[in-house]
CSV table of N, CA and C in Angstrom, one decimal:
chain,number,residue,atom,x,y,z
A,23,MET,N,-11.0,23.7,0.0
A,23,MET,CA,-9.8,22.9,-0.1
A,23,MET,C,-10.1,21.5,-0.5
A,24,ALA,N,-9.3,21.0,-1.4
A,24,ALA,CA,-9.5,19.6,-1.9
A,24,ALA,C,-9.0,18.6,-0.8
A,25,ARG,N,-9.7,17.5,-0.8
A,25,ARG,CA,-9.3,16.4,0.1
A,25,ARG,C,-9.0,15.1,-0.7
A,26,MET,N,-7.9,14.5,-0.4
A,26,MET,CA,-7.5,13.3,-1.2
A,26,MET,C,-8.4,12.2,-0.7
A,27,ILE,N,-8.9,11.4,-1.7
A,27,ILE,CA,-9.9,10.3,-1.3
A,27,ILE,C,-9.4,8.9,-1.7
A,28,HIS,N,-8.5,8.8,-2.7
A,28,HIS,CA,-8.0,7.5,-3.0
A,28,HIS,C,-6.8,7.6,-3.9
A,29,SER,N,-6.0,6.5,-3.9
A,29,SER,CA,-4.9,6.3,-4.9
A,29,SER,C,-5.2,5.0,-5.6
A,30,MET,N,-4.8,5.0,-6.9
A,30,MET,CA,-5.1,3.8,-7.7
A,30,MET,C,-3.8,3.1,-8.2
A,31,ILE,N,-3.8,1.8,-8.1
A,31,ILE,CA,-2.8,1.0,-8.7
A,31,ILE,C,-3.4,-0.1,-9.6
A,32,ARG,N,-2.7,-0.5,-10.6
A,32,ARG,CA,-3.2,-1.6,-11.4
A,32,ARG,C,-2.6,-2.9,-11.0
A,33,VAL,N,-3.4,-3.9,-10.8
A,33,VAL,CA,-2.9,-5.3,-10.4
A,33,VAL,C,-3.4,-6.3,-11.3
A,34,ARG,N,-2.7,-7.4,-11.3
A,34,ARG,CA,-3.1,-8.6,-12.2
A,34,ARG,C,-4.0,-9.6,-11.5
A,35,ASP,N,-3.6,-10.0,-10.3
A,35,ASP,CA,-4.3,-11.0,-9.6
A,35,ASP,C,-5.1,-10.4,-8.5
A,36,GLU,N,-6.4,-10.3,-8.7
A,36,GLU,CA,-7.3,-9.7,-7.7
A,36,GLU,C,-7.2,-10.4,-6.3
A,37,ALA,N,-7.3,-11.7,-6.3
A,37,ALA,CA,-7.3,-12.4,-5.1
A,37,ALA,C,-6.0,-12.3,-4.3
A,38,ALA,N,-4.8,-12.3,-5.0
A,38,ALA,CA,-3.5,-12.2,-4.4
A,38,ALA,C,-3.4,-10.8,-3.8
A,39,SER,N,-3.8,-9.8,-4.5
A,39,SER,CA,-3.7,-8.4,-4.0
A,39,SER,C,-4.6,-8.1,-2.8
A,40,ILE,N,-5.8,-8.6,-2.9
A,40,ILE,CA,-6.8,-8.4,-1.8
A,40,ILE,C,-6.2,-9.1,-0.5
A,41,ALA,N,-5.7,-10.3,-0.7
A,41,ALA,CA,-5.1,-11.0,0.5
A,41,ALA,C,-3.9,-10.3,1.0
A,42,PHE,N,-3.0,-9.8,0.2
A,42,PHE,CA,-1.8,-9.1,0.6
A,42,PHE,C,-2.2,-7.8,1.4
A,43,TYR,N,-3.1,-7.0,0.9
A,43,TYR,CA,-3.4,-5.7,1.6
A,43,TYR,C,-4.3,-6.0,2.8
A,44,ASP,N,-5.0,-7.1,2.9
A,44,ASP,CA,-5.7,-7.4,4.1
A,44,ASP,C,-4.7,-7.9,5.2
A,45,THR,N,-3.8,-8.8,4.8
A,45,THR,CA,-2.9,-9.3,5.8
A,45,THR,C,-1.9,-8.2,6.2
A,46,ALA,N,-1.4,-7.5,5.3
A,46,ALA,CA,-0.4,-6.5,5.6
A,46,ALA,C,-0.9,-5.3,6.4
A,47,PHE,N,-2.1,-4.7,5.9
A,47,PHE,CA,-2.6,-3.5,6.5
A,47,PHE,C,-4.0,-3.5,6.9
A,48,GLY,N,-4.7,-4.6,7.0
A,48,GLY,CA,-6.0,-4.7,7.4
A,48,GLY,C,-7.0,-4.0,6.5
A,49,LEU,N,-6.7,-3.8,5.3
A,49,LEU,CA,-7.6,-3.2,4.3
A,49,LEU,C,-8.6,-4.2,3.8
A,50,LYS,N,-9.8,-3.9,3.8
A,50,LYS,CA,-10.9,-4.8,3.4
A,50,LYS,C,-11.6,-4.2,2.2
A,51,VAL,N,-12.3,-5.0,1.4
A,51,VAL,CA,-13.0,-4.5,0.2
A,51,VAL,C,-14.2,-3.7,0.7
A,52,ALA,N,-14.2,-2.4,0.3
A,52,ALA,CA,-15.3,-1.5,0.7
A,52,ALA,C,-16.3,-1.4,-0.5
A,53,ASP,N,-15.8,-1.6,-1.7
A,53,ASP,CA,-16.7,-1.6,-2.8
A,53,ASP,C,-16.0,-2.3,-4.0
A,54,ARG,N,-16.8,-2.9,-4.9
A,54,ARG,CA,-16.3,-3.6,-6.0
A,54,ARG,C,-17.2,-3.3,-7.2
A,55,LEU,N,-16.7,-2.8,-8.3
A,55,LEU,CA,-17.4,-2.4,-9.5
A,55,LEU,C,-16.9,-3.2,-10.7
A,56,VAL,N,-17.7,-4.0,-11.3
A,56,VAL,CA,-17.3,-4.8,-12.4
A,56,VAL,C,-17.8,-4.2,-13.7
A,57,PHE,N,-16.9,-3.9,-14.6
A,57,PHE,CA,-17.3,-3.3,-15.9
A,57,PHE,C,-16.9,-4.4,-16.9
A,58,ASP,N,-17.2,-4.2,-18.2
A,58,ASP,CA,-16.9,-5.1,-19.3
A,58,ASP,C,-15.5,-5.5,-19.3
A,59,THR,N,-14.6,-4.5,-19.3
A,59,THR,CA,-13.2,-4.8,-19.5
A,59,THR,C,-12.3,-4.6,-18.3
A,60,PHE,N,-12.8,-4.2,-17.2
A,60,PHE,CA,-12.0,-4.0,-16.0
A,60,PHE,C,-12.9,-4.0,-14.7
A,61,THR,N,-12.2,-4.2,-13.6
A,61,THR,CA,-12.9,-4.2,-12.3
A,61,THR,C,-12.2,-3.2,-11.4
A,62,LEU,N,-13.0,-2.4,-10.6
A,62,LEU,CA,-12.4,-1.5,-9.6
A,62,LEU,C,-12.7,-2.0,-8.3
A,63,ILE,N,-11.7,-2.2,-7.4
A,63,ILE,CA,-11.9,-2.7,-6.1
A,63,ILE,C,-11.4,-1.6,-5.1
A,64,TYR,N,-12.2,-1.1,-4.2
A,64,TYR,CA,-11.8,-0.1,-3.3
A,64,TYR,C,-11.6,-0.7,-1.9
A,65,LEU,N,-10.4,-0.5,-1.4
A,65,LEU,CA,-10.0,-1.1,-0.1
A,65,LEU,C,-9.9,0.0,1.0
A,66,SER,N,-10.3,-0.3,2.2
A,66,SER,CA,-10.2,0.7,3.3
A,66,SER,C,-10.2,0.0,4.6
A,67,ASN,N,-10.0,0.7,5.7
A,67,ASN,CA,-10.2,0.2,7.0
A,67,ASN,C,-10.8,1.3,7.9
A,68,ASP,N,-11.1,0.9,9.2
A,68,ASP,CA,-11.8,1.9,10.1
A,68,ASP,C,-10.9,3.0,10.5
A,69,GLU,N,-9.6,3.0,10.2
A,69,GLU,CA,-8.7,4.0,10.7
A,69,GLU,C,-8.7,5.3,9.9
A,70,GLN,N,-9.3,5.2,8.7
A,70,GLN,CA,-9.2,6.4,7.8
A,70,GLN,C,-10.3,6.3,6.7
A,71,THR,N,-10.5,7.4,6.0
A,71,THR,CA,-11.5,7.4,4.9
A,71,THR,C,-10.8,7.3,3.6
A,72,PHE,N,-9.5,7.5,3.5
A,72,PHE,CA,-8.7,7.3,2.3
A,72,PHE,C,-8.8,5.9,1.8
A,73,GLU,N,-8.9,5.6,0.5
A,73,GLU,CA,-9.0,4.3,0.0
A,73,GLU,C,-7.9,4.0,-1.0
A,74,LEU,N,-7.6,2.7,-1.1
A,74,LEU,CA,-6.7,2.2,-2.2
A,74,LEU,C,-7.6,1.6,-3.2
A,75,GLU,N,-7.5,2.1,-4.4
A,75,GLU,CA,-8.3,1.5,-5.5
A,75,GLU,C,-7.4,0.6,-6.3
A,76,LEU,N,-7.8,-0.7,-6.4
A,76,LEU,CA,-7.1,-1.7,-7.3
A,76,LEU,C,-7.9,-1.7,-8.6
A,77,THR,N,-7.2,-1.6,-9.7
A,77,THR,CA,-7.8,-1.7,-11.0
A,77,THR,C,-7.3,-3.0,-11.6
A,78,VAL,N,-8.2,-3.9,-12.0
A,78,VAL,CA,-7.9,-5.2,-12.6
A,78,VAL,C,-8.4,-5.1,-14.0
A,79,ASN,N,-7.5,-5.0,-15.0
A,79,ASN,CA,-7.8,-5.1,-16.4
A,79,ASN,C,-8.0,-6.5,-16.8
A,80,HIS,N,-9.2,-6.9,-17.2
A,80,HIS,CA,-9.6,-8.3,-17.4
A,80,HIS,C,-8.7,-9.0,-18.4
A,81,ASP,N,-8.1,-8.3,-19.4
A,81,ASP,CA,-7.3,-9.0,-20.5
A,81,ASP,C,-5.8,-9.0,-20.2
A,82,ARG,N,-5.4,-8.5,-19.0
A,82,ARG,CA,-4.0,-8.3,-18.7
A,82,ARG,C,-3.4,-9.7,-18.2
A,83,THR,N,-2.4,-10.1,-18.9
A,83,THR,CA,-1.7,-11.4,-18.6
A,83,THR,C,-0.3,-11.2,-18.2
A,84,ARG,N,0.4,-10.1,-18.6
A,84,ARG,CA,1.8,-9.9,-18.2
A,84,ARG,C,1.9,-8.9,-17.1
A,85,PRO,N,3.0,-8.9,-16.4
A,85,PRO,CA,3.2,-7.9,-15.3
A,85,PRO,C,3.2,-6.5,-15.9
A,86,TYR,N,2.8,-5.5,-15.0
A,86,TYR,CA,2.9,-4.1,-15.4
A,86,TYR,C,4.3,-3.7,-15.3
A,87,ASP,N,4.7,-2.8,-16.2
A,87,ASP,CA,6.0,-2.1,-16.1
A,87,ASP,C,5.8,-0.9,-15.2
A,88,LEU,N,6.4,-1.0,-14.0
A,88,LEU,CA,6.2,0.1,-13.1
A,88,LEU,C,7.1,1.3,-13.4
A,89,GLY,N,8.0,1.1,-14.3
A,89,GLY,CA,8.9,2.2,-14.8
A,89,GLY,C,9.7,2.8,-13.7
A,90,ASP,N,10.2,4.0,-14.0
A,90,ASP,CA,11.1,4.7,-13.0
A,90,ASP,C,10.4,5.9,-12.4
A,91,GLY,N,9.1,6.0,-12.7
A,91,GLY,CA,8.4,7.2,-12.2
A,91,GLY,C,7.6,6.9,-10.9
A,92,TYR,N,7.3,5.7,-10.6
A,92,TYR,CA,6.4,5.3,-9.5
A,92,TYR,C,7.3,5.5,-8.2
A,93,GLY,N,6.7,6.2,-7.2
A,93,GLY,CA,7.4,6.3,-5.9
A,93,GLY,C,7.0,5.2,-5.0
A,94,HIS,N,6.0,5.5,-4.1
A,94,HIS,CA,5.5,4.5,-3.2
A,94,HIS,C,4.3,5.0,-2.5
A,95,LEU,N,3.5,4.0,-1.9
A,95,LEU,CA,2.5,4.3,-1.0
A,95,LEU,C,3.1,4.4,0.4
A,96,ALA,N,2.5,5.0,1.4
A,96,ALA,CA,3.0,5.0,2.7
A,96,ALA,C,1.9,4.8,3.7
A,97,VAL,N,2.2,4.1,4.8
A,97,VAL,CA,1.2,3.9,5.9
A,97,VAL,C,2.0,4.2,7.2
A,98,SER,N,1.3,4.6,8.2
A,98,SER,CA,1.9,4.7,9.5
A,98,SER,C,1.4,3.7,10.5
A,99,VAL,N,2.2,3.2,11.4
A,99,VAL,CA,1.8,2.2,12.4
A,99,VAL,C,2.3,2.7,13.8
A,100,ALA,N,1.6,2.1,14.8
A,100,ALA,CA,1.9,2.5,16.2
A,100,ALA,C,3.3,2.0,16.6
A,101,ASP,N,3.7,0.8,16.1
A,101,ASP,CA,4.9,0.2,16.5
A,101,ASP,C,5.6,-0.5,15.3
A,102,VAL,N,6.5,0.2,14.7
A,102,VAL,CA,7.1,-0.3,13.5
A,102,VAL,C,7.9,-1.6,13.7
A,103,ASP,N,8.5,-1.8,14.8
A,103,ASP,CA,9.2,-3.1,15.0
A,103,ASP,C,8.2,-4.2,15.2
A,104,ALA,N,7.1,-4.1,15.9
A,104,ALA,CA,6.1,-5.1,16.0
A,104,ALA,C,5.5,-5.4,14.7
A,105,GLU,N,5.2,-4.4,13.9
A,105,GLU,CA,4.6,-4.6,12.6
A,105,GLU,C,5.5,-5.3,11.7
A,106,HIS,N,6.8,-5.0,11.7
A,106,HIS,CA,7.8,-5.7,10.9
A,106,HIS,C,7.8,-7.1,11.3
A,107,ALA,N,7.8,-7.4,12.5
A,107,ALA,CA,7.9,-8.9,13.0
A,107,ALA,C,6.6,-9.6,12.5
A,108,ARG,N,5.4,-8.9,12.6
A,108,ARG,CA,4.2,-9.6,12.2
A,108,ARG,C,4.2,-9.9,10.7
A,109,LEU,N,4.6,-8.9,9.9
A,109,LEU,CA,4.6,-9.1,8.5
A,109,LEU,C,5.7,-10.2,8.1
A,110,ALA,N,6.8,-10.2,8.8
A,110,ALA,CA,7.8,-11.3,8.5
A,110,ALA,C,7.2,-12.6,8.8
A,111,ALA,N,6.5,-12.7,10.0
A,111,ALA,CA,5.9,-14.0,10.4
A,111,ALA,C,4.8,-14.5,9.4
A,112,ALA,N,4.2,-13.5,8.8
A,112,ALA,CA,3.1,-13.8,7.8
A,112,ALA,C,3.7,-14.2,6.4
A,113,GLY,N,5.1,-14.2,6.3
A,113,GLY,CA,5.7,-14.5,5.1
A,113,GLY,C,5.7,-13.5,4.0
A,114,LEU,N,5.6,-12.2,4.4
A,114,LEU,CA,5.5,-11.1,3.4
A,114,LEU,C,6.8,-10.4,3.1
A,115,SER,N,7.9,-10.9,3.7
A,115,SER,CA,9.2,-10.5,3.4
A,115,SER,C,9.5,-9.0,3.5
A,116,PRO,N,9.2,-8.3,4.6
A,116,PRO,CA,9.5,-6.9,4.6
A,116,PRO,C,11.0,-6.7,4.6
A,117,LEU,N,11.5,-5.5,4.1
A,117,LEU,CA,12.9,-5.2,4.1
A,117,LEU,C,13.3,-4.8,5.6
A,118,ALA,N,14.5,-4.6,5.8
A,118,ALA,CA,15.0,-4.2,7.2
A,118,ALA,C,14.4,-2.9,7.7
A,119,VAL,N,14.2,-2.8,9.0
A,119,VAL,CA,13.8,-1.5,9.6
A,119,VAL,C,15.0,-0.6,9.5
A,120,LYS,N,14.8,0.7,9.1
A,120,LYS,CA,15.9,1.7,9.1
A,120,LYS,C,15.5,2.9,9.8
A,121,ASP,N,16.5,3.7,10.3
A,121,ASP,CA,16.3,5.0,10.9
A,121,ASP,C,16.5,6.0,9.8
A,122,MET,N,15.8,7.1,9.9
A,122,MET,CA,15.8,8.2,8.9
A,122,MET,C,16.2,9.5,9.6
A,123,SER,N,17.3,10.1,9.1
A,123,SER,CA,17.7,11.4,9.7
A,123,SER,C,17.9,12.4,8.5
A,124,CYS,N,17.8,13.6,8.9
A,124,CYS,CA,18.1,14.7,8.0
A,124,CYS,C,19.1,15.6,8.6
A,125,GLY,N,20.4,15.4,8.2
A,125,GLY,CA,21.5,16.0,8.9
A,125,GLY,C,21.6,15.4,10.3
A,126,THR,N,21.6,16.2,11.3
A,126,THR,CA,21.6,15.7,12.7
A,126,THR,C,20.2,15.4,13.3
A,127,ARG,N,19.2,15.8,12.6
A,127,ARG,CA,17.8,15.6,13.1
A,127,ARG,C,17.3,14.2,12.8
A,128,PHE,N,17.0,13.5,13.8
A,128,PHE,CA,16.3,12.2,13.7
A,128,PHE,C,14.9,12.4,13.3
A,129,VAL,N,14.5,11.8,12.2
A,129,VAL,CA,13.1,12.0,11.7
A,129,VAL,C,12.2,10.8,12.0
A,130,GLY,N,12.7,9.6,12.0
A,130,GLY,CA,11.9,8.5,12.3
A,130,GLY,C,12.4,7.1,11.9
A,131,ARG,N,11.6,6.1,12.0
A,131,ARG,CA,11.9,4.7,11.6
A,131,ARG,C,10.9,4.2,10.6
A,132,TYR,N,11.4,3.4,9.7
A,132,TYR,CA,10.6,2.9,8.6
A,132,TYR,C,11.2,1.6,8.0
A,133,PHE,N,10.3,0.9,7.2
A,133,PHE,CA,10.8,-0.2,6.4
A,133,PHE,C,9.9,-0.2,5.2
A,134,PHE,N,10.3,-0.9,4.1
A,134,PHE,CA,9.5,-1.1,2.9
A,134,PHE,C,9.0,-2.6,2.8
A,135,ILE,N,7.9,-2.7,2.2
A,135,ILE,CA,7.4,-4.1,1.8
A,135,ILE,C,6.9,-4.0,0.4
A,136,THR,N,6.9,-5.1,-0.3
A,136,THR,CA,6.5,-5.0,-1.7
A,136,THR,C,5.2,-5.9,-1.9
A,137,ASP,N,4.3,-5.4,-2.7
A,137,ASP,CA,3.0,-6.2,-2.9
A,137,ASP,C,3.2,-7.1,-4.1
A,138,PRO,N,2.2,-8.0,-4.4
A,138,PRO,CA,2.4,-9.0,-5.4
A,138,PRO,C,2.7,-8.5,-6.8
A,139,ASP,N,2.4,-7.2,-7.1
A,139,ASP,CA,2.7,-6.6,-8.4
A,139,ASP,C,4.0,-5.8,-8.4
A,140,GLY,N,4.7,-5.7,-7.3
A,140,GLY,CA,6.0,-5.0,-7.3
A,140,GLY,C,5.9,-3.6,-6.7
A,141,TYR,N,4.7,-3.2,-6.3
A,141,TYR,CA,4.6,-1.8,-5.7
A,141,TYR,C,5.2,-1.8,-4.3
A,142,ARG,N,6.0,-0.8,-4.0
A,142,ARG,CA,6.6,-0.7,-2.7
A,142,ARG,C,5.7,0.2,-1.8
A,143,ILE,N,5.6,-0.3,-0.5
A,143,ILE,CA,4.8,0.4,0.5
A,143,ILE,C,5.8,0.7,1.6
A,144,GLU,N,5.8,2.0,2.0
A,144,GLU,CA,6.7,2.4,3.1
A,144,GLU,C,5.8,2.3,4.4
A,145,VAL,N,6.4,1.7,5.4
A,145,VAL,CA,5.7,1.6,6.7
A,145,VAL,C,6.5,2.4,7.7
A,146,LEU,N,5.9,3.5,8.2
A,146,LEU,CA,6.5,4.5,9.1
A,146,LEU,C,6.0,4.4,10.5
A,147,GLN,N,6.9,4.6,11.5
A,147,GLN,CA,6.5,4.7,12.9
A,147,GLN,C,5.6,5.9,13.0
A,148,ARG,N,4.5,5.8,13.6
A,148,ARG,CA,3.5,6.9,13.8
A,148,ARG,C,4.0,7.7,15.0
A,149,GLY,N,3.8,9.1,14.9
A,149,GLY,CA,4.0,10.0,16.0
A,149,GLY,C,5.4,10.6,15.9
A,150,ALA,N,5.7,11.3,17.0
A,150,ALA,CA,7.0,12.0,17.1
A,150,ALA,C,8.1,11.0,16.9
A,151,PRO,N,9.3,11.4,16.4
A,151,PRO,CA,9.7,12.7,16.1
A,151,PRO,C,9.3,13.2,14.7
A,152,GLY,N,9.0,12.2,13.8
A,152,GLY,CA,8.6,12.7,12.4
A,152,GLY,C,7.2,13.1,12.3
A,153,ARG,N,6.3,12.8,13.3
A,153,ARG,CA,4.9,13.1,13.4
A,153,ARG,C,4.2,12.5,12.2
A,154,PHE,N,4.5,11.3,11.8
A,154,PHE,CA,3.7,10.7,10.7
A,154,PHE,C,2.4,10.2,11.3
A,155,VAL,N,1.3,10.8,10.8
A,155,VAL,CA,0.0,10.5,11.4
A,155,VAL,C,-0.6,9.3,10.8
């Protein structure tokens, strides 16, 4: 069976992206590979083996067009309300916490936050009822 190991996004400002993902999710640089025209930065933390790969194209000066096909990354946290308050206090401007239901079934609580390049990250309450691990 295949095992997912990373997801990649393209970013313009390496320092701003590393600072955002560290502040928001405790992701630290696990590896950094510098090539002639681009740099790959792998971010992770002690809670998982899955990594976020940031690709920095050295000649990129304009924002990336995220288009209408990009969905979002998702993370789970132990306390979505406390995490929302922490991110707001850090000046990262999370959107409002919302409840998610499917018909009459309550699924969970979540909010979105946007990184410096416009990528949306969904922050979900960990555990029952939605069982987001």
